[in-house]
Amino acid sequence: MTTRAPLPRLGWALTGSGHYVQETIDLMRRMPKLDIFLSKAADEVLRQYGKDLSGMQEGTRIFRDGAASAPPVGNFYKGHYHTLILGPATSNTVAKCVVGISDTLPTNVFAQAGKQRVPAIVFACDTRPIMDTEAPSGWFKVYPRPVDLENTEKLKAFSYTTVVETLPELEEALFARMAEIGEAVA
Ligand SMILES: Cc1cc2nc3c(=O)[nH]c(=O)nc-3n(C[C@H](O)[C@H](O)[C@H](O)COP(=O)(O)O)c2cc1C
């Protein structure tokens, strides 16, 4: 029998994306009982943008991608998480999630959340044929390929998964979920 944790937490997986990264960090700072999972690329990209994960709510934990078997994901099997946010999600991570690959911390927590029927909200980077996105040097246009857009669409068919395409959609889905489980957001 699985022992359920008395106070489940919010898991948030960050990938190596600069897409609305500051706005995402600002949202994370408002979340109570938060565990953050970083891919190796997320760690690098945050540094390139000069961003850090300071200022999170007290008790926030940060897990980095340092082991092949991703030991922190075991907590999904102990009922430690009520919800997983995956985002911003790179085209790389979305593609892996779609075909069931789980070889990074974010793809692994997504897979384990799915196997435990923990609801996931994915903020996909590649959602339209032409998009504005932010590089460390400023804003520029990006043209996601058909394969990137197809993968985002395919992920929408996954059970226990909500794919959001914009920051307001992410906020709406996240706040609705926090309200649903009775967690107050700062
Ligand atoms: C500054 C910077 C910004 C990036 N932003 C994005 C992005 O918005 N979307 C994307 O798909 N890849 C982006 N990449 C590329 C990913 O970081 C790269 O594909 C990486 O392998 C993704 O690994 P991950 O999916 O495991 O995090 C960016 C790379 C750099 C250096």
PDB file of N, CA and C in Angstrom, residues 5 28 34 37-38 40 43 53-54 62 86-88 91 101 108 114 118 142 145 172:
ATOM      1  N   ALA A   5       1.498  11.225   1.675  1.00  0.00           N
ATOM      2  CA  ALA A   5       2.058  12.279   2.516  1.00  0.00           C
ATOM      3  C   ALA A   5       0.925  13.147   3.053  1.00  0.00           C
ATOM      4  N   MET A  28       6.400  31.224  -9.608  1.00  0.00           N
ATOM      5  CA  MET A  28       6.912  30.204  -8.674  1.00  0.00           C
ATOM      6  C   MET A  28       7.109  30.795  -7.283  1.00  0.00           C
ATOM      7  N   LEU A  34       6.645  24.161  -2.371  1.00  0.00           N
ATOM      8  CA  LEU A  34       7.078  23.993  -3.763  1.00  0.00           C
ATOM      9  C   LEU A  34       8.383  23.198  -3.846  1.00  0.00           C
ATOM     10  N   PHE A  37      12.294  21.149  -9.964  1.00  0.00           N
ATOM     11  CA  PHE A  37      13.145  20.155 -10.621  1.00  0.00           C
ATOM     12  C   PHE A  37      13.771  20.800 -11.861  1.00  0.00           C
ATOM     13  N   LEU A  38      15.087  20.838 -11.924  1.00  0.00           N
ATOM     14  CA  LEU A  38      15.774  21.501 -13.032  1.00  0.00           C
ATOM     15  C   LEU A  38      16.438  20.480 -13.949  1.00  0.00           C
ATOM     16  N   LYS A  40      19.506  19.856 -16.701  1.00  0.00           N
ATOM     17  CA  LYS A  40      20.852  20.460 -16.781  1.00  0.00           C
ATOM     18  C   LYS A  40      20.799  21.735 -17.617  1.00  0.00           C
ATOM     19  N   ASP A  43      19.444  24.733 -15.668  1.00  0.00           N
ATOM     20  CA  ASP A  43      20.472  25.317 -14.813  1.00  0.00           C
ATOM     21  C   ASP A  43      21.357  26.281 -15.619  1.00  0.00           C
ATOM     22  N   LEU A  53      16.910  31.545  -8.520  1.00  0.00           N
ATOM     23  CA  LEU A  53      15.682  31.048  -7.906  1.00  0.00           C
ATOM     24  C   LEU A  53      15.563  31.494  -6.454  1.00  0.00           C
ATOM     25  N   SER A  54      16.162  32.651  -6.163  1.00  0.00           N
ATOM     26  CA  SER A  54      16.030  33.185  -4.806  1.00  0.00           C
ATOM     27  C   SER A  54      14.615  33.743  -4.622  1.00  0.00           C
ATOM     28  N   ILE A  62      14.956  22.629  -4.078  1.00  0.00           N
ATOM     29  CA  ILE A  62      15.409  22.636  -5.477  1.00  0.00           C
ATOM     30  C   ILE A  62      16.196  21.361  -5.739  1.00  0.00           C
ATOM     31  N   LEU A  86       5.024  21.692 -15.576  1.00  0.00           N
ATOM     32  CA  LEU A  86       6.202  21.487 -16.425  1.00  0.00           C
ATOM     33  C   LEU A  86       6.263  22.687 -17.374  1.00  0.00           C
ATOM     34  N   GLY A  87       7.193  23.591 -17.059  1.00  0.00           N
ATOM     35  CA  GLY A  87       7.237  24.735 -17.945  1.00  0.00           C
ATOM     36  C   GLY A  87       8.068  25.887 -17.414  1.00  0.00           C
ATOM     37  N   PRO A  88       8.545  26.701 -18.357  1.00  0.00           N
ATOM     38  CA  PRO A  88       8.355  26.532 -19.784  1.00  0.00           C
ATOM     39  C   PRO A  88       9.012  25.211 -20.246  1.00  0.00           C
ATOM     40  N   SER A  91      11.029  22.449 -26.738  1.00  0.00           N
ATOM     41  CA  SER A  91      10.580  21.489 -27.769  1.00  0.00           C
ATOM     42  C   SER A  91      11.215  20.129 -27.523  1.00  0.00           C
ATOM     43  N   ILE A 101       9.906   9.178 -23.363  1.00  0.00           N
ATOM     44  CA  ILE A 101      11.294   9.158 -22.880  1.00  0.00           C
ATOM     45  C   ILE A 101      11.364   9.936 -21.567  1.00  0.00           C
ATOM     46  N   ASN A 108      11.397  12.944 -16.478  1.00  0.00           N
ATOM     47  CA  ASN A 108      11.153  11.870 -15.521  1.00  0.00           C
ATOM     48  C   ASN A 108      10.005  12.204 -14.578  1.00  0.00           C
ATOM     49  N   GLY A 114       2.494  11.043 -14.446  1.00  0.00           N
ATOM     50  CA  GLY A 114       1.484  10.357 -15.250  1.00  0.00           C
ATOM     51  C   GLY A 114       1.183   8.968 -14.725  1.00  0.00           C
ATOM     52  N   VAL A 118      -1.050  11.941 -11.166  1.00  0.00           N
ATOM     53  CA  VAL A 118      -0.930  13.282 -10.584  1.00  0.00           C
ATOM     54  C   VAL A 118      -1.155  14.280 -11.724  1.00  0.00           C
ATOM     55  N   VAL A 142      10.758  33.499 -33.463  1.00  0.00           N
ATOM     56  CA  VAL A 142      11.131  32.096 -33.605  1.00  0.00           C
ATOM     57  C   VAL A 142      10.020  31.413 -34.405  1.00  0.00           C
ATOM     58  N   ARG A 145       8.964  24.445 -35.846  1.00  0.00           N
ATOM     59  CA  ARG A 145       8.775  23.566 -37.004  1.00  0.00           C
ATOM     60  C   ARG A 145       7.465  22.788 -36.850  1.00  0.00           C
ATOM     61  N   GLU A 172      -4.087  30.959 -15.119  1.00  0.00           N
ATOM     62  CA  GLU A 172      -5.476  30.558 -14.888  1.00  0.00           C
ATOM     63  C   GLU A 172      -5.556  29.098 -14.438  1.00  0.00           C
TER      64      GLU A 172
END
